[in-house]
Short mmCIF file of C-alpha atoms in Angstrom, two decimals:
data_model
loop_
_atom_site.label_atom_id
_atom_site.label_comp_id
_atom_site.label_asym_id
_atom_site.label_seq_id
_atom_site.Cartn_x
_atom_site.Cartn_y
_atom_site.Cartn_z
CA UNK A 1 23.37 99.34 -45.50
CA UNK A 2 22.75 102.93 -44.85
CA UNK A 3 23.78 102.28 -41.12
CA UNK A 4 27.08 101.19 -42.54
CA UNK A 5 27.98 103.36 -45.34
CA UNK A 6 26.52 107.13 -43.62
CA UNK A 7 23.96 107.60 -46.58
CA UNK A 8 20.43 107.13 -47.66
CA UNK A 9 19.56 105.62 -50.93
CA UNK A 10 21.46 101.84 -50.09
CA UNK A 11 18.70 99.34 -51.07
CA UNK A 12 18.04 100.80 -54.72
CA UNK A 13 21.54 100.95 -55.26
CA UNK A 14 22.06 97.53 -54.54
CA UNK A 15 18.82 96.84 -56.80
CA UNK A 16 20.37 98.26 -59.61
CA UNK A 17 24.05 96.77 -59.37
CA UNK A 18 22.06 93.47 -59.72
CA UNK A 19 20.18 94.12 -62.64
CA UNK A 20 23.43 95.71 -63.97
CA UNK A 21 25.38 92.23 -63.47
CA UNK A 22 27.81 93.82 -61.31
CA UNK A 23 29.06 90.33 -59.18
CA UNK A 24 26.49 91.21 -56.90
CA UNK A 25 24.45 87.88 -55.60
CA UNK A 26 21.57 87.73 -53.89
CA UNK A 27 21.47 85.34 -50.48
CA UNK A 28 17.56 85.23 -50.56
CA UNK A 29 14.36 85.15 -52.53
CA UNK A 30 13.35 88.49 -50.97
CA UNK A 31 16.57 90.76 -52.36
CA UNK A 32 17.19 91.62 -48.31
CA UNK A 33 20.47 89.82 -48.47
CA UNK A 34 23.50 90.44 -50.80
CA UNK A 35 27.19 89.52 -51.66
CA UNK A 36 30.06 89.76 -54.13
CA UNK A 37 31.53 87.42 -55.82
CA UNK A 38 33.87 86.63 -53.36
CA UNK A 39 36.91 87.79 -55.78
CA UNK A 40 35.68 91.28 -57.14
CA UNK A 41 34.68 92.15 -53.02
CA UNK A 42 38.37 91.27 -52.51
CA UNK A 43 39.24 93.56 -55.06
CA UNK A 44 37.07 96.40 -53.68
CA UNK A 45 38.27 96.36 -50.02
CA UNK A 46 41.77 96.21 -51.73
CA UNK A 47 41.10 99.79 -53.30
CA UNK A 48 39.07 100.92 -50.47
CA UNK A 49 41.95 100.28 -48.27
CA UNK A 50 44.68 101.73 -51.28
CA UNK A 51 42.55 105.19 -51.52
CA UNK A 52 40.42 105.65 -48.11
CA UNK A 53 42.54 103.92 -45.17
CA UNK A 54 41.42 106.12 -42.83
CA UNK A 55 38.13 105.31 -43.32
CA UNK A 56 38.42 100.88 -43.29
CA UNK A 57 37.98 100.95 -39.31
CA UNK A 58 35.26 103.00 -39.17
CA UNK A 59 33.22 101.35 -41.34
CA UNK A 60 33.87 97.99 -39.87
CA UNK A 61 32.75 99.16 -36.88
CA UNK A 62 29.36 100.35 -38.23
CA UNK A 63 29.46 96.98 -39.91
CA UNK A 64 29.95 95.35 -36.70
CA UNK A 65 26.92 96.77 -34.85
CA UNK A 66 24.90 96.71 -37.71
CA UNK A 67 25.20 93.19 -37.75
CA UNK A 68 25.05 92.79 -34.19
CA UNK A 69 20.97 94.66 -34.96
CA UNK A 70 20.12 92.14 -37.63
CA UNK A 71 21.69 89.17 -34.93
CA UNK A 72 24.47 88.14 -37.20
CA UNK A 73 26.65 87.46 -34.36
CA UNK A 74 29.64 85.74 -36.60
CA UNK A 75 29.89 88.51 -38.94
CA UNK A 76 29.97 91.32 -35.88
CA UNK A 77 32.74 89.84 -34.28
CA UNK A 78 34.50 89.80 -37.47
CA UNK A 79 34.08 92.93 -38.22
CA UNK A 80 34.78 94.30 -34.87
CA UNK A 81 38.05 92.15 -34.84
CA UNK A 82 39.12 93.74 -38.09
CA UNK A 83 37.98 97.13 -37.13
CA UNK A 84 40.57 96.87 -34.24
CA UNK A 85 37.82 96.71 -31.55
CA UNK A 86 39.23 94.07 -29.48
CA UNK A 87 37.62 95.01 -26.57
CA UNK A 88 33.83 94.98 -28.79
CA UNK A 89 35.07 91.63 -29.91
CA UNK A 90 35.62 90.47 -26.66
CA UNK A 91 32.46 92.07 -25.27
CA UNK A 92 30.56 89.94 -28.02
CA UNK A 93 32.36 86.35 -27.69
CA UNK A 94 31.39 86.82 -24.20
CA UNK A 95 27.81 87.69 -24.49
CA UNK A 96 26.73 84.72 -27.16
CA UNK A 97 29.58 82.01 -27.18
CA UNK A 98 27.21 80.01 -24.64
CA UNK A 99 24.65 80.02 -26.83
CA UNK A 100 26.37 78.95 -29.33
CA UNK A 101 28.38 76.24 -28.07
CA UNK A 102 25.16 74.90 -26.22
CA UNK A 103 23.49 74.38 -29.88
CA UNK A 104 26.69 72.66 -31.20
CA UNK A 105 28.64 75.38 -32.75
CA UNK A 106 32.45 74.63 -30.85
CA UNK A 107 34.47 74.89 -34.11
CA UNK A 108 32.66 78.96 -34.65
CA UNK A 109 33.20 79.67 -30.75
CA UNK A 110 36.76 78.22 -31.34
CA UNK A 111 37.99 80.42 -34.16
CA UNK A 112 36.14 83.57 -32.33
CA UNK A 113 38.61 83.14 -29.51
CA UNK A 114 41.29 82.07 -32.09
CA UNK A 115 40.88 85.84 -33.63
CA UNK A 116 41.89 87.48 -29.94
CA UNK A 117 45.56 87.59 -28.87
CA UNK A 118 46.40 85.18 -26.08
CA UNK A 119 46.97 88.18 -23.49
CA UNK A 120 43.39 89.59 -24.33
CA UNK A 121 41.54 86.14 -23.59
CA UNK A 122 43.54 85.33 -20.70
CA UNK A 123 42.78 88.83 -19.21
CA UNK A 124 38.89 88.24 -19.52
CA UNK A 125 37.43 85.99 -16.70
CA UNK A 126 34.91 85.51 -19.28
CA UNK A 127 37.00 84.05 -22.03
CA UNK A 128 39.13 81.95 -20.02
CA UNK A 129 35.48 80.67 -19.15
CA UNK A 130 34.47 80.17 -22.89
CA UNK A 131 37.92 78.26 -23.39
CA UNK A 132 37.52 76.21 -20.37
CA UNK A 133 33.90 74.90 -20.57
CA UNK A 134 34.35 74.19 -24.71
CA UNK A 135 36.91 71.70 -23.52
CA UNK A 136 35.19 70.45 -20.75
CA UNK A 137 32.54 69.44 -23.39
CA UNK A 138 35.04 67.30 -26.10
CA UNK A 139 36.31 65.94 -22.89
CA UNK A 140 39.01 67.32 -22.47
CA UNK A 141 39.25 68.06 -18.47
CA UNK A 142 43.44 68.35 -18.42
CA UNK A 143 43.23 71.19 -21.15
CA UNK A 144 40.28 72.99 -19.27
CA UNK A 145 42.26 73.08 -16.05
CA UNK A 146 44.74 75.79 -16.89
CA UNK A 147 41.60 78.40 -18.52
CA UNK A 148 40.11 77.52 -15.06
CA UNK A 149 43.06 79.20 -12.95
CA UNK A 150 43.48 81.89 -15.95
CA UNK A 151 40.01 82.44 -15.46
CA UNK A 152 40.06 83.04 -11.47
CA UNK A 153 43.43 84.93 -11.99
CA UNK A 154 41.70 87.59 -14.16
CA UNK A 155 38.41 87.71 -12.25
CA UNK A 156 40.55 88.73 -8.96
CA UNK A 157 41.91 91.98 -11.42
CA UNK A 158 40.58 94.85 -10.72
CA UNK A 159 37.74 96.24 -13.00
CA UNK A 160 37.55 92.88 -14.93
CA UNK A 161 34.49 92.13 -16.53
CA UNK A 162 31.66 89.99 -16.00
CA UNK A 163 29.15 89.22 -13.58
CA UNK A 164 31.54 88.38 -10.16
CA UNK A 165 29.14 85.59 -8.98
CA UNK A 166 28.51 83.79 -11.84
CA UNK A 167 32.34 83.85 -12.88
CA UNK A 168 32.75 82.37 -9.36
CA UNK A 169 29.85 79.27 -9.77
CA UNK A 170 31.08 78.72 -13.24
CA UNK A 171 34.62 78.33 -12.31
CA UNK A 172 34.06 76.37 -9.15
CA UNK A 173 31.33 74.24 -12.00
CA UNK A 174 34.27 73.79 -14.22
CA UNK A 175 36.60 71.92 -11.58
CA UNK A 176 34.13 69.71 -10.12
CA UNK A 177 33.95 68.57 -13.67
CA UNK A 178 37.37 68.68 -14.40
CA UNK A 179 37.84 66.28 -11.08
CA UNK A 180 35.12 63.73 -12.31
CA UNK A 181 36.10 63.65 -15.71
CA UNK A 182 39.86 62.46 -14.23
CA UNK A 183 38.39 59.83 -12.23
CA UNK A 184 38.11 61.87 -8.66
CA UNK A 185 34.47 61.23 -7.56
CA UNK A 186 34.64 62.49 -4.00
CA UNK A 187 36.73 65.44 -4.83
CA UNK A 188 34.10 66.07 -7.91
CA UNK A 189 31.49 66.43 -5.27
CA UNK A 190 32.63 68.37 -2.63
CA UNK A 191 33.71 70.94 -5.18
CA UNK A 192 29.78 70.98 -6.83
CA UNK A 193 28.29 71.87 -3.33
CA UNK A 194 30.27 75.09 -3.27
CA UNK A 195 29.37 75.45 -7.07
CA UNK A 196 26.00 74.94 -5.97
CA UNK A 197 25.92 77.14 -3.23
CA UNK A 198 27.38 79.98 -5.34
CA UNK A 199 25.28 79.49 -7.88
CA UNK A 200 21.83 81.18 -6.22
CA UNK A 201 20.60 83.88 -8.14
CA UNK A 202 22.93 83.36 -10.99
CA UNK A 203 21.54 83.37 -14.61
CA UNK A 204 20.10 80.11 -15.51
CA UNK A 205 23.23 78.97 -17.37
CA UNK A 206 25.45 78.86 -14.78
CA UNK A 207 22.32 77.63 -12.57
CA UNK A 208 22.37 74.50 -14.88
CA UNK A 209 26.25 73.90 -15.13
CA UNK A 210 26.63 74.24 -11.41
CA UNK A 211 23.60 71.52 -10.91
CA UNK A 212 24.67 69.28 -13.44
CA UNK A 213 28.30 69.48 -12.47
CA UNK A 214 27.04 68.19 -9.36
CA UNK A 215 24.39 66.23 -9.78
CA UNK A 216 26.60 63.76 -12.24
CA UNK A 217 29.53 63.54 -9.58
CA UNK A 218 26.39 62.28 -6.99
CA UNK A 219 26.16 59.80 -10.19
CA UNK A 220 29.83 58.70 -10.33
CA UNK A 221 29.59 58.57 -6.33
CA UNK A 222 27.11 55.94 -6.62
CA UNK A 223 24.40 58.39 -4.68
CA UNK A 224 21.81 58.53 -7.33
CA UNK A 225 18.80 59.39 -5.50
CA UNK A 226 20.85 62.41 -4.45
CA UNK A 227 21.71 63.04 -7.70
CA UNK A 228 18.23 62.76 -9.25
CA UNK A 229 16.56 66.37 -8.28
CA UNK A 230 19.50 68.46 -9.47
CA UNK A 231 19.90 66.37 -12.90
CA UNK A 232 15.62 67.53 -13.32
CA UNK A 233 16.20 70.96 -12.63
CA UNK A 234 19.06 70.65 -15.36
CA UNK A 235 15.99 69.55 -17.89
CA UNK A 236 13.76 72.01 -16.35
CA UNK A 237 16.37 74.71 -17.19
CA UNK A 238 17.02 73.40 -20.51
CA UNK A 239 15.51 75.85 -22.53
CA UNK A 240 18.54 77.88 -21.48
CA UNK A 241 21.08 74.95 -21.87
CA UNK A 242 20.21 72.04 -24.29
CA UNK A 243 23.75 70.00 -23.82
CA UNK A 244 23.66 69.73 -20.32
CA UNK A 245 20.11 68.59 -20.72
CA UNK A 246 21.44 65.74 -22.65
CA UNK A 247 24.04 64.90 -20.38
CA UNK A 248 21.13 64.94 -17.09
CA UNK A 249 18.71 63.20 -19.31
CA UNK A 250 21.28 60.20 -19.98
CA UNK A 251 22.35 60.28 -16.04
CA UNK A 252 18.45 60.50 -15.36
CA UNK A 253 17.77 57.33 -17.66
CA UNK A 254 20.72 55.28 -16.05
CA UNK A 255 18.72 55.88 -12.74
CA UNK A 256 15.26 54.61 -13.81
CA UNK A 257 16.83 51.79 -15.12
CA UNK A 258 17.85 50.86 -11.78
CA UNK A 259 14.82 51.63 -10.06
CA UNK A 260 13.32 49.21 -12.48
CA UNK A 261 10.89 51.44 -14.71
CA UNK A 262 12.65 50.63 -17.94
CA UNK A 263 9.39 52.39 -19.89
CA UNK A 264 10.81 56.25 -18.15
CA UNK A 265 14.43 55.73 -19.44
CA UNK A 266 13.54 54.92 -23.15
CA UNK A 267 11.93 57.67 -23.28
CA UNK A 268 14.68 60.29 -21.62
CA UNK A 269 17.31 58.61 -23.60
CA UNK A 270 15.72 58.81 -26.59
CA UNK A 271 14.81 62.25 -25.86
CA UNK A 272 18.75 63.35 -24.88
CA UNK A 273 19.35 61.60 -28.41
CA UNK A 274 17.04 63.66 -30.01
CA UNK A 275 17.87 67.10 -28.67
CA UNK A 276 21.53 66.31 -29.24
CA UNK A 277 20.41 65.56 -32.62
CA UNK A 278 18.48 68.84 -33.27
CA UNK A 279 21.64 71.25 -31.17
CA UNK A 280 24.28 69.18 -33.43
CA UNK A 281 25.51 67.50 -30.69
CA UNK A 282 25.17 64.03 -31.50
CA UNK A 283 28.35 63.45 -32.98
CA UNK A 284 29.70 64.03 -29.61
CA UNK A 285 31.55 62.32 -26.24
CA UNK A 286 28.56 63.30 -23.97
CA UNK A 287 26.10 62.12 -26.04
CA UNK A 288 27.19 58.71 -25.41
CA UNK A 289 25.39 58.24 -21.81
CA UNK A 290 22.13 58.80 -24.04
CA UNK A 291 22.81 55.38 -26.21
CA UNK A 292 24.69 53.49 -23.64
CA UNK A 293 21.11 53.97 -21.53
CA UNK A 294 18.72 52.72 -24.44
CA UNK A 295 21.35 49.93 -24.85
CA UNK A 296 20.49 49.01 -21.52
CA UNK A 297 16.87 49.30 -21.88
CA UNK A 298 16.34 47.38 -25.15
CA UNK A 299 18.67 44.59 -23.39
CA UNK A 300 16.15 44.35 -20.21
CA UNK A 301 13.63 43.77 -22.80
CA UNK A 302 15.31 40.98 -25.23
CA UNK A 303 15.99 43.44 -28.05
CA UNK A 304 19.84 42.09 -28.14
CA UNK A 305 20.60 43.47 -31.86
CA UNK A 306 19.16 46.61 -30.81
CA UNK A 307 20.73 46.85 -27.78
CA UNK A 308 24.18 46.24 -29.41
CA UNK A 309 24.10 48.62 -31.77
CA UNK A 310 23.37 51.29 -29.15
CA UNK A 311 26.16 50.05 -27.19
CA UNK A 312 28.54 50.03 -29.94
CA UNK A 313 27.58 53.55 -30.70
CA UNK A 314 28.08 54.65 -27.11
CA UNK A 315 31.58 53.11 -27.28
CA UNK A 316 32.21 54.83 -30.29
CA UNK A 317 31.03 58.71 -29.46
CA UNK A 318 32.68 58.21 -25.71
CA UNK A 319 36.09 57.31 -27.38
CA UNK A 320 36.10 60.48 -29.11
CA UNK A 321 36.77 61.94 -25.74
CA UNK A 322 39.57 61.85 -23.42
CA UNK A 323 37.87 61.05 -20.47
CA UNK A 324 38.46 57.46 -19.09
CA UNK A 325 35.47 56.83 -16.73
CA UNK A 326 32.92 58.03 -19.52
CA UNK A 327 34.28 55.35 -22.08
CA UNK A 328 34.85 53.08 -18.85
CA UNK A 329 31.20 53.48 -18.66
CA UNK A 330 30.50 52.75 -22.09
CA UNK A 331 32.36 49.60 -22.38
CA UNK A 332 30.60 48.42 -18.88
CA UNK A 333 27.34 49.26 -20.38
CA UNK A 334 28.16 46.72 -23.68
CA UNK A 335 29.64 43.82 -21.54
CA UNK A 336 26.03 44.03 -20.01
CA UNK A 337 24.44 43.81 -23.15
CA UNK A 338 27.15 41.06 -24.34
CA UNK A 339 26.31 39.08 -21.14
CA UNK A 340 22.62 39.18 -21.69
CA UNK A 341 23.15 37.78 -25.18
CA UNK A 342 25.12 35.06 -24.04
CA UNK A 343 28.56 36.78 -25.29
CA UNK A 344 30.49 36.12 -22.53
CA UNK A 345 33.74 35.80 -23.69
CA UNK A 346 33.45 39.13 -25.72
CA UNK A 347 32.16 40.65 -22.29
CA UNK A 348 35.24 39.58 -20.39
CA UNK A 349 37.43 41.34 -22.92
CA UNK A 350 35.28 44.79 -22.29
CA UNK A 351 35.78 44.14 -18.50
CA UNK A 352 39.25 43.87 -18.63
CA UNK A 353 39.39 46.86 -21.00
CA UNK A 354 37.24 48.85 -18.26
CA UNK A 355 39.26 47.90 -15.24
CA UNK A 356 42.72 49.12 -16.84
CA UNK A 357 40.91 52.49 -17.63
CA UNK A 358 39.54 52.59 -13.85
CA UNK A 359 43.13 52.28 -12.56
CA UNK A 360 44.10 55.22 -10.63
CA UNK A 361 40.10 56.50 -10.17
CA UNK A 362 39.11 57.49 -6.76
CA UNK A 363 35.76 57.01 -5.72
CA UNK A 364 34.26 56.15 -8.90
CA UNK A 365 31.77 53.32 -6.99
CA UNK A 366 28.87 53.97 -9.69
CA UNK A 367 31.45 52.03 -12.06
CA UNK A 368 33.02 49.71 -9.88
CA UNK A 369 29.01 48.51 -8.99
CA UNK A 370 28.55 48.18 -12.46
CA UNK A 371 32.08 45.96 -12.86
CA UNK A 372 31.11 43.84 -10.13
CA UNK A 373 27.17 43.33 -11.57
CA UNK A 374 28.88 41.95 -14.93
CA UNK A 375 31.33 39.79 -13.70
CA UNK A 376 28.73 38.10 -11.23
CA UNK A 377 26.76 37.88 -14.41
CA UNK A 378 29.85 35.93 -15.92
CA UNK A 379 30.27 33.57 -13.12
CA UNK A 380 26.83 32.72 -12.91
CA UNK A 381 24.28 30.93 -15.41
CA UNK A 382 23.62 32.84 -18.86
CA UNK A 383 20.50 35.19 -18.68
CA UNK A 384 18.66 33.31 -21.35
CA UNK A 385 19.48 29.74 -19.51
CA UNK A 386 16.06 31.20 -17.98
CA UNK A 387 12.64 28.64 -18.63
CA UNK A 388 9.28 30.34 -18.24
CA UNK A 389 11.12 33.81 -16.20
CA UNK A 390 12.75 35.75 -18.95
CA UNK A 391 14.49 37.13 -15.50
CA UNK A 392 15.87 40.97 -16.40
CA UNK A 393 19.98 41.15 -14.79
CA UNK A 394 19.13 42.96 -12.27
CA UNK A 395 16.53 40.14 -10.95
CA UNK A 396 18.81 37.91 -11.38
CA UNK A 397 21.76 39.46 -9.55
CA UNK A 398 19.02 40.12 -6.34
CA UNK A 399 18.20 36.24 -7.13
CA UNK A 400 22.02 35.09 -6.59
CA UNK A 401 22.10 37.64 -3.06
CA UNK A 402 18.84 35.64 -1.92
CA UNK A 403 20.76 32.37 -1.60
CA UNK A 404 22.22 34.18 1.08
CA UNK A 405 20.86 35.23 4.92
CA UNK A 406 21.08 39.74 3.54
CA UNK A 407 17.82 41.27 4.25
CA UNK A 408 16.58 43.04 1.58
CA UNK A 409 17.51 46.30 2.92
CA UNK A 410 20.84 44.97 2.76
CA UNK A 411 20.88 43.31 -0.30
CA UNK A 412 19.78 47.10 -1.48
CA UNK A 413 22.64 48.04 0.00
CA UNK A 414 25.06 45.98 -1.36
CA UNK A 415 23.41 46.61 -4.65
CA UNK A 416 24.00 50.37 -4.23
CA UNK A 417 20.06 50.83 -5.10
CA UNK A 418 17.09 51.41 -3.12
CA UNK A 419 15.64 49.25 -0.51
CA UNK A 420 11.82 49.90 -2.82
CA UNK A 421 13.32 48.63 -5.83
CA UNK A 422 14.95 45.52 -4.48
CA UNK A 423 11.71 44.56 -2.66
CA UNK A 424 10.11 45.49 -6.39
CA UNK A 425 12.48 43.24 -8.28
CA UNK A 426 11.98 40.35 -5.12
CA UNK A 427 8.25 40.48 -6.24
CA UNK A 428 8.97 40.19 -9.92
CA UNK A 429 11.20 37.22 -9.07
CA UNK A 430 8.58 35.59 -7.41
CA UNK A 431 6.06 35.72 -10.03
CA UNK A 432 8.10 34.69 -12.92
CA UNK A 433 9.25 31.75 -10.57
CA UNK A 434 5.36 30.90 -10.02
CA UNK A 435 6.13 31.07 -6.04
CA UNK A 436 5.74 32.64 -2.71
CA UNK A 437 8.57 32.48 -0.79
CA UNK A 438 12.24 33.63 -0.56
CA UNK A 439 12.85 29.90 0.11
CA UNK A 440 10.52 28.81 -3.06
CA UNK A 441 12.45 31.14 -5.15
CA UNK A 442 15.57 29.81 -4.56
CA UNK A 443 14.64 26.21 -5.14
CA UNK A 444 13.08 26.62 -8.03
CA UNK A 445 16.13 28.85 -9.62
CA UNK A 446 18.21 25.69 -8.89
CA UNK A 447 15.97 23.24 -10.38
CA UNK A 448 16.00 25.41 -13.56
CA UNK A 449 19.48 25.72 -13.73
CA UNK A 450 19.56 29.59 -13.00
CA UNK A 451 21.87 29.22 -9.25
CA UNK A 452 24.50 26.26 -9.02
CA UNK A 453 22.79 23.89 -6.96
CA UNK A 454 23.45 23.38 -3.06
CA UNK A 455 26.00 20.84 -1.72
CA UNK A 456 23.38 18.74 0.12
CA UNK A 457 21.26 18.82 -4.10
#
């Protein structure tokens, strides 16, 4: 307090207006921290302002920094914002909002920006940033766009502030996201490559937006593997950026899934669910992709009532959004787990629901792979029709494609996965089938009811 009020003498004072009963109340068991009662501090700023004006910005400003020192950010923008200090204010929403947001805090980065006049945010490429990226993360891609061009617009001024470079890989970050969150796949990543590229040398922030911007629009382009090596460096940088690391982790998950190791995606699901958890971000849309992969998972392995409730949740938390390929996604990921119950009607419904949302997407083949999967699902034999195979969907949808004269390179292909995990699933086939052969396979799938059976049968 003597930083604030010019003189020495502060902490005994406030020791005695305690013991005196003055409205003071301590805010911790070591008498570092005080307050009014909230009424009698009104009443003193009232008088302070009726008998000292002159002196009320000042000592808001001195406020300010001294709670900048003692890393109160909240209470040092306030206080610079009623000192008059816009341009402190600004300087300070700049340098922590990230962190902030990042550990779940959008409401207190909202009302900082709330406290600037519209001309002041919109002239700070920084800012426009902070407004643009908070509603990229609630989903909200149509809102963001504008705070993206406000954002380059003030960045070409002049003088403006920030670091030039990282302004440019965050905006360029932003749109790619903006462009997969409105169902525009290819546009999405041809945007993150020049994110990317901009984004060498960058703090590791931007470093993580600009690889998970495009390392999820590889993911809605159907080019996992691509995808895979920027969504790790997104959890190797995720000291620096814990809701992105959810986001890569639940991409990441969706991947092993396909390449079969079922083990590897519990575990980085239920990891992006915890750290959402802990940064107070599991109440939102991205955290979705976390559950909608563990509903996957726990379906593979014949945990249905497990599996539904994670899909349910997914559906939920991806609704809150306004993004229609994540809840597309969502919905696709419970019809699986609705066919591998044996709920196909109630699967058909959350197809139908998924394919209006899809209308109008570009480019969005990771989905449309994933419609097609369930509705071969649906014209084919239950899952649990199955005797002595327990086959896992994605066996059986390489099962149906072996009726057929596809190599398994092709099959791979048509599969959009690799050519390693179809031969992997091919050998899985064959030993819960007890045979040897492509041939065998296929036989015995018809004698167990698991493929219609031949015209000649």
């Amino acid at each position: 307090c003597d930083a604030v009020t010019g003189r020495e003498g502060s902490a005994s004072v406030l020791t005695d207006l305690e013991r005196s009963n003055m409205f003071l109340v301590p805010l911790d068991s070591r008498r570092g921290w005080y307050r009014y009662h909230h009424l009698f501090g009104e009443l003193l700023r009232h008088e302070l302002t009726l008998e000292h004006p002159a002196e009320v910005p000042e000592l808001h400003r001195r406020a300010s920094r001294w709670f900048e020192s003692q890393g109160d950010m909240d209470e040092a923008i306030h206080h610079a914002h009623a000192a008059g200090d816009l341009d402190r204010a600004a300087d300070l929403i700049a340098g922590c909002w990230a962190g902030y947001e990042r550990s779940g805090w959008t409401a207190t980065t909202q009302r900082w920006l709330s406290l600037l006049p519209d001309p002041v945010v919109r002239a700070d490429p920084r800012l426009c940033l902070a407004a643009a990226l908070i509603a990229i993360n609630l989903g909200r891609g149509a809102s963001a766009a504008p705070w993206l061009d406000a954002a380059e617009r003030a960045a070409g001024t002049p003088g403006a502030p920030g670091d030039a470079r990282a302004i440019a890989s965050d905006v360029a970050s932003g749109r790619s996201l903006v462009a997969l969150l409105a169902g525009d796949a290819p546009a999405a990543v041809a945007i993150g490559r020049d994110a990317l590229a901009l984004s060498e040398g960058v703090p590791p922030w931007s470093r993580s937006i600009a690889c998970l911007a495009l390392g999820i629009a590889l993911h809605g382009a159907a080019e996992r593997e691509a995808a895979y090596p920027y969504l790790e460096e997104v959890v190797e940088l995720s000291g620096m950026s814990q809701a992105p690391a959810v986001v890569a982790l639940s991409h990441l998950a969706d991947t092993d899934l396909d390449r079969g190791d079922v083990a590897l995606a519990e575990r980085r699901a239920q990891r992006a669910i915890d750290l959402a958890s802990q940064e107070r971000h599991a109440e939102y849309p991205h955290a979705a992709g976390a559950h909608a992969a563990l509903a996957r998972a726990r379906a593979l392995r014949g945990d249905h009532g497990a599996a539904r409730e994670y899909a349910d949740r997914a559906v939920d938390l991806a609704r809150r959004g306004h993004s229609r390929p994540e809840t597309a996604h969502a919905i696709l990921v419970r019809a699986m787990v609705r066919v591998a119950a044996g709920h196909q009607d109630a699967a058909r419904r959350d197809v139908e629901e998924a394919r209006a949302m899809l209308d109008g997407a570009v480019g969005a083949r990771n989905l449309l792979r994933m419609m097609a999967v369930v509705e071969e699902q649906l014209d084919g034999p239950a899952p649990q029709a199955a005797t002595g195979g327990d086959l896992t969907d994605r066996e059986l949808a390489v099962l149906r494609r072996l009726t057929g004269d596809g190599s398994a390179r092709e099959i791979a292909a048509d599969l959009y996965v690799s050519h390693n995990t179809v031969k992997t699933q091919m050998r899985a086939i064959y030993r819960k089938l007890g045979v040897a052969t492509r041939e065998d396979a296929v036989a015995a799938a018809r004698e167990r009811g698991l493929l219609p059976r031949s015209l000649s049968g």
